[in-house]
XYZ file of N, CA and C in Angstrom:
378
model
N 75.120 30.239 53.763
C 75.767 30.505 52.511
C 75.808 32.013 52.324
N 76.814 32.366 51.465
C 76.995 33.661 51.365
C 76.528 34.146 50.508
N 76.158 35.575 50.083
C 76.154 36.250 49.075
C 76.971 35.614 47.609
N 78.107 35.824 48.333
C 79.289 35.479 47.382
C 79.411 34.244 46.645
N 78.672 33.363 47.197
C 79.004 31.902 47.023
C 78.183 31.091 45.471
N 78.785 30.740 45.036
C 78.021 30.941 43.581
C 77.937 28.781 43.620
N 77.220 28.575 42.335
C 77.112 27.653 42.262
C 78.247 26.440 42.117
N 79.737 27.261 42.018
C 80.304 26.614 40.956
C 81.417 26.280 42.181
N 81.492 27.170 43.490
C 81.628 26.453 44.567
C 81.021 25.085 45.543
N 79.918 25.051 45.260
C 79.233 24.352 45.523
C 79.024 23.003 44.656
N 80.002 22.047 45.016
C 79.888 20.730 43.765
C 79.646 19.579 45.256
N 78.811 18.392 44.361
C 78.675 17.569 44.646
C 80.081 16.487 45.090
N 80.111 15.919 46.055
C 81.782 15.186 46.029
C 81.507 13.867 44.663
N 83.074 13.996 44.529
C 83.020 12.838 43.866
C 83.010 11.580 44.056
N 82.173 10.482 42.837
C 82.206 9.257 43.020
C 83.036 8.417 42.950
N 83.453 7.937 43.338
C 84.168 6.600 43.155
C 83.986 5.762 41.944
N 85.315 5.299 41.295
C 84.951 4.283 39.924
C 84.628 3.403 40.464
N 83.147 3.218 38.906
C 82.616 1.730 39.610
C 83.248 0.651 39.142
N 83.579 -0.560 39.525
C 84.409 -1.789 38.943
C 83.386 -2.624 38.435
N 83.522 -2.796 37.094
C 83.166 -4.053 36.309
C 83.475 -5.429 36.594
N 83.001 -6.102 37.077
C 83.621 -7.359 37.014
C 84.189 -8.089 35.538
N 85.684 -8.706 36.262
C 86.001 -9.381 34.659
C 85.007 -9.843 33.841
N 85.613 -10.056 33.130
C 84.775 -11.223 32.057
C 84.520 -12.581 32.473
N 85.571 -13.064 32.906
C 85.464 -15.045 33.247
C 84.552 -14.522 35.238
N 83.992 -13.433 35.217
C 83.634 -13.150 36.578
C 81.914 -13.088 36.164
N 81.583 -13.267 34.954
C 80.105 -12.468 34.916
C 79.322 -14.126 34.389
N 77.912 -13.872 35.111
C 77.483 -14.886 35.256
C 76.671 -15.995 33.650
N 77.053 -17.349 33.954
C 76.705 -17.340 32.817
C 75.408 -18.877 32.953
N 74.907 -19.094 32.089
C 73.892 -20.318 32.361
C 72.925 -20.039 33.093
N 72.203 -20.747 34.227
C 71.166 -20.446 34.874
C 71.311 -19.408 35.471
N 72.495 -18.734 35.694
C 72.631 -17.436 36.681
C 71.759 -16.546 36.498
N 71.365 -15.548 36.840
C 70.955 -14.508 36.782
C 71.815 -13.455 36.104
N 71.486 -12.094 35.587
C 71.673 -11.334 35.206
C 72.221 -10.404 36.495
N 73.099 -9.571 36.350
C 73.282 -8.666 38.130
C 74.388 -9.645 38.876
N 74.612 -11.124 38.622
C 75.588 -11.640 39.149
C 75.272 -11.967 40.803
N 74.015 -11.957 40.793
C 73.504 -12.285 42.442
C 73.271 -13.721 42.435
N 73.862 -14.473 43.687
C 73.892 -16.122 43.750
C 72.451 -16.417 44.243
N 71.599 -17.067 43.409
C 70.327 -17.351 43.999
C 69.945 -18.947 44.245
N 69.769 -19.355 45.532
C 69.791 -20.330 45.830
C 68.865 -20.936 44.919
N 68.655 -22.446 45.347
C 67.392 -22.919 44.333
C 66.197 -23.073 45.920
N 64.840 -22.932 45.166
C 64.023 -22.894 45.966
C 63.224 -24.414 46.086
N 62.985 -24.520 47.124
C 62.592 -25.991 47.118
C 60.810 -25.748 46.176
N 60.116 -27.120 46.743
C 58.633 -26.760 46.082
C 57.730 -26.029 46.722
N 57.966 -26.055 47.974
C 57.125 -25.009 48.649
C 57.140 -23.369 48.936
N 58.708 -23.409 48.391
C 59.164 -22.160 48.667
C 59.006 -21.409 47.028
N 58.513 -22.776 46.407
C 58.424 -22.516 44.734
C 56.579 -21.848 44.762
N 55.547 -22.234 45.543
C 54.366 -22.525 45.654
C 54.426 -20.696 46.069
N 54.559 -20.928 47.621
C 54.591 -19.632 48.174
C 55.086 -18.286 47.372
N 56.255 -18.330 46.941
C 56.678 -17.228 46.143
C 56.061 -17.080 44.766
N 55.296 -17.999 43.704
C 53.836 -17.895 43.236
C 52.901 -16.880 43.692
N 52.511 -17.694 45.265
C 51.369 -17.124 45.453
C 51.799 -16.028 45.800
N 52.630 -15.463 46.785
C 53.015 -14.229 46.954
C 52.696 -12.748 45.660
N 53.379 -13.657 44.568
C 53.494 -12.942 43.804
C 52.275 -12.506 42.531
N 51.282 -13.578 43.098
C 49.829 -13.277 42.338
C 48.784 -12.056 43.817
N 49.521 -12.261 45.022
C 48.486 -11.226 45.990
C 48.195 -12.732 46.678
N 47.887 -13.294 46.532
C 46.949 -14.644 47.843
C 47.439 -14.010 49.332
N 46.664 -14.161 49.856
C 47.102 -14.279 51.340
C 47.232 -14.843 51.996
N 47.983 -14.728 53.136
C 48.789 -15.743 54.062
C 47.742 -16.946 54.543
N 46.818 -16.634 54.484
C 45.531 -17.535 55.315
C 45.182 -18.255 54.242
N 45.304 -17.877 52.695
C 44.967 -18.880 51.698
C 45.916 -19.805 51.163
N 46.647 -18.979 51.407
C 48.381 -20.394 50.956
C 48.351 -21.063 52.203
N 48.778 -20.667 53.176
C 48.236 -21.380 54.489
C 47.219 -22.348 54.005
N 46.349 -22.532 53.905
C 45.106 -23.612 53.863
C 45.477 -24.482 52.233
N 45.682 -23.699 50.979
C 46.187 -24.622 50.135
C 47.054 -25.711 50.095
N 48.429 -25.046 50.756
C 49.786 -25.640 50.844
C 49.724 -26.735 52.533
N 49.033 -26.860 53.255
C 48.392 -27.521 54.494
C 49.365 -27.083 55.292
N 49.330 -25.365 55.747
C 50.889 -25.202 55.944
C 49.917 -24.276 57.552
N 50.818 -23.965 58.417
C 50.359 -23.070 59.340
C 50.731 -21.807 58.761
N 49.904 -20.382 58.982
C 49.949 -19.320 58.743
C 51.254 -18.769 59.469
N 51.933 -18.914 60.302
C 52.909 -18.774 61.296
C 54.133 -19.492 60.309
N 54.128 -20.608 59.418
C 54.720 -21.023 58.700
C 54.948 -20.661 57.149
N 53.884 -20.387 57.020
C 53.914 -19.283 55.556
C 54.931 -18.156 55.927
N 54.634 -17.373 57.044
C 55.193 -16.504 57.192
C 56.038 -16.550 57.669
N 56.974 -17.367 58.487
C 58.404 -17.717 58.686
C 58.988 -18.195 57.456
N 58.784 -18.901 55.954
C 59.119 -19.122 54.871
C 59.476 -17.928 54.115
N 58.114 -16.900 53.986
C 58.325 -15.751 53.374
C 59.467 -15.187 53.848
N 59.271 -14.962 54.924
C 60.518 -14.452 56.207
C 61.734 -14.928 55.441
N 62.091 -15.991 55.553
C 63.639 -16.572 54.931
C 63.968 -16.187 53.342
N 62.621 -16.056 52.610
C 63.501 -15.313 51.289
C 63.596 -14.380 51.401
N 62.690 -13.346 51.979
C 63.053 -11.681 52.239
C 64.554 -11.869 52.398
N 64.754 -12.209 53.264
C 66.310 -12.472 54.011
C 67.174 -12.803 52.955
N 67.016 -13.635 52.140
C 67.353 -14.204 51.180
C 67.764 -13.560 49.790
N 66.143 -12.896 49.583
C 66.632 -11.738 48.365
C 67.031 -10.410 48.752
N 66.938 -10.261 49.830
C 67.883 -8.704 50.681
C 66.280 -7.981 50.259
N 65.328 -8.060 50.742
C 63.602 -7.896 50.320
C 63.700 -7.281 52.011
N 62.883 -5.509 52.164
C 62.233 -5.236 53.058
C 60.656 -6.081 53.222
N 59.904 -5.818 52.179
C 58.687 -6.912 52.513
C 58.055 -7.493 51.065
N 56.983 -7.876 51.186
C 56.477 -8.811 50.365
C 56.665 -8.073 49.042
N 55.913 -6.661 48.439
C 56.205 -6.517 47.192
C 58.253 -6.422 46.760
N 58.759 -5.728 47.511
C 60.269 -6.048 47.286
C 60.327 -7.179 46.980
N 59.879 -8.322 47.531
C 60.485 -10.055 47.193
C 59.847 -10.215 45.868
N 58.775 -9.842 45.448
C 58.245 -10.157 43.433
C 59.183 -9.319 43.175
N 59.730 -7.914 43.224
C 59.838 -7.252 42.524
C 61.734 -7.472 42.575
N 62.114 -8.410 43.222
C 63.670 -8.468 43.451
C 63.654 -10.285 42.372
N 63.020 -11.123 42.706
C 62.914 -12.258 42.368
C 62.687 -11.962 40.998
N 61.409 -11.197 40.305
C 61.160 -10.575 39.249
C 62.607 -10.232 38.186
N 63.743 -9.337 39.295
C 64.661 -8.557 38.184
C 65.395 -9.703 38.223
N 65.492 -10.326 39.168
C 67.329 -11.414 39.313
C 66.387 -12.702 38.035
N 65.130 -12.593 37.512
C 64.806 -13.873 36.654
C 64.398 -14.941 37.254
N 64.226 -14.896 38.050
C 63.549 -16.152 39.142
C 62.192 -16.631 38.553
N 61.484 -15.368 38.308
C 59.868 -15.465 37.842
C 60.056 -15.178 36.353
N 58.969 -15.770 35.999
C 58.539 -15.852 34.712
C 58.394 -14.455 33.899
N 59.182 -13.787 32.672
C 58.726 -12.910 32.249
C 57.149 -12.821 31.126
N 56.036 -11.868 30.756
C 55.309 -11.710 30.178
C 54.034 -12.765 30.620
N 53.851 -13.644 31.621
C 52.952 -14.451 31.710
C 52.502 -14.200 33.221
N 50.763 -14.651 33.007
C 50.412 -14.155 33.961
C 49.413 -15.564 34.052
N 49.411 -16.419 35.299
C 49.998 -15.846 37.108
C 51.708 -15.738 36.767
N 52.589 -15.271 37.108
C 53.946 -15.199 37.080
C 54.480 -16.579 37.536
N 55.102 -17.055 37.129
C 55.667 -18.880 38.252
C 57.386 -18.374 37.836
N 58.079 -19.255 38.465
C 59.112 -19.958 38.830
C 59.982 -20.592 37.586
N 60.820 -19.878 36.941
C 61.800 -20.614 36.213
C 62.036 -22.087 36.643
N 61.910 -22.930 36.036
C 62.489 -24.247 36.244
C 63.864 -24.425 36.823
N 64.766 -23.704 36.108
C 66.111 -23.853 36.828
C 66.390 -23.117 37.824
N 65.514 -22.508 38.668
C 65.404 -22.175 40.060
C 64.945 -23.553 41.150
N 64.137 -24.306 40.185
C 63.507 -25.530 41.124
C 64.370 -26.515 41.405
N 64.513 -26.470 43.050
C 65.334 -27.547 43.452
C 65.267 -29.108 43.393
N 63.582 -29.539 43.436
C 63.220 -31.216 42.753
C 63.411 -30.857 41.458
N 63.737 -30.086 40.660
C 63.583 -30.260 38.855
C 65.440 -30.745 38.813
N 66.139 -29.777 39.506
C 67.838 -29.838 39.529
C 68.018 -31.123 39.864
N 67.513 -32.179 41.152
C 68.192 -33.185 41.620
C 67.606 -34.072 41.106
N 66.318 -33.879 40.201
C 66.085 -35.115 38.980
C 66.154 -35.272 37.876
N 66.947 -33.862 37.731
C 67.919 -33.762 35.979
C 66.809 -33.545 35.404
N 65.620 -32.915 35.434
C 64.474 -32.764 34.239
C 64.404 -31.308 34.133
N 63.841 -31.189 32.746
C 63.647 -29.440 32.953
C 61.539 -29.211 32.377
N 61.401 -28.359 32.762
C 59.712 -28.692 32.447
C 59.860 -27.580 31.376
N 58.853 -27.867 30.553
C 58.743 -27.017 29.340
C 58.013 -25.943 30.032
């Protein structure tokens, strides 16, 4: 840079407009907020992402859920994938914003209308 070169040469490029989605485009009912399609999670994938999200470890959900540790972690594996999650805290903290998990309560659980046995037996749990 030069002497000469002042700040006012120096600009950032510009952004691109961001597009709103219509109106009859934005999500409404069980959706999420953000407009991200979130599958429903079965019960184990309801259990695991719980425990995930209280800290347990793979060797204790493993032994709760009568699951292999190799299987916990090929499950976890598929929602990472799932919620676009580099690793375990990304998946609370993505599941967390899209509403998946419970706000203000602690252990955190699973919205009902995320649960895939609650959807295909028409019940909703209080």
């Amino acid at each position: 840079m030069t002497p000469a070169a002042t700040s006012e040469e120096i600009k950032p490029a510009p952004r691109p407009p961001r597009s709103e989605p219509a109106d009859d485009a934005r999500p409404t009912g069980g959706r999420p907020a953000g407009g991200a399609d979130v599958r429903l999670l079965t019960a184990v994938d309801v259990r695991i992402l719980e425990g995930v999200a209280i800290g347990t470890s793979t060797a204790r959900l493993a032994a709760s859920l009568y699951l292999s540790r190799q299987g916990i972690e090929y499950r976890i594996g598929l929602m990472m994938r799932h919620f676009q999650a580099a690793n375990r805290p990304a998946l609370v903290s993505r599941a967390h914003s899209l509403g998946v998990l419970s706000v203000g309560a602690w252990p955190p659980r699973v919205l009902p209308e995320f649960h895939e046995s609650e959807k295909r037996a028409g019940r909703t749990v209080p």
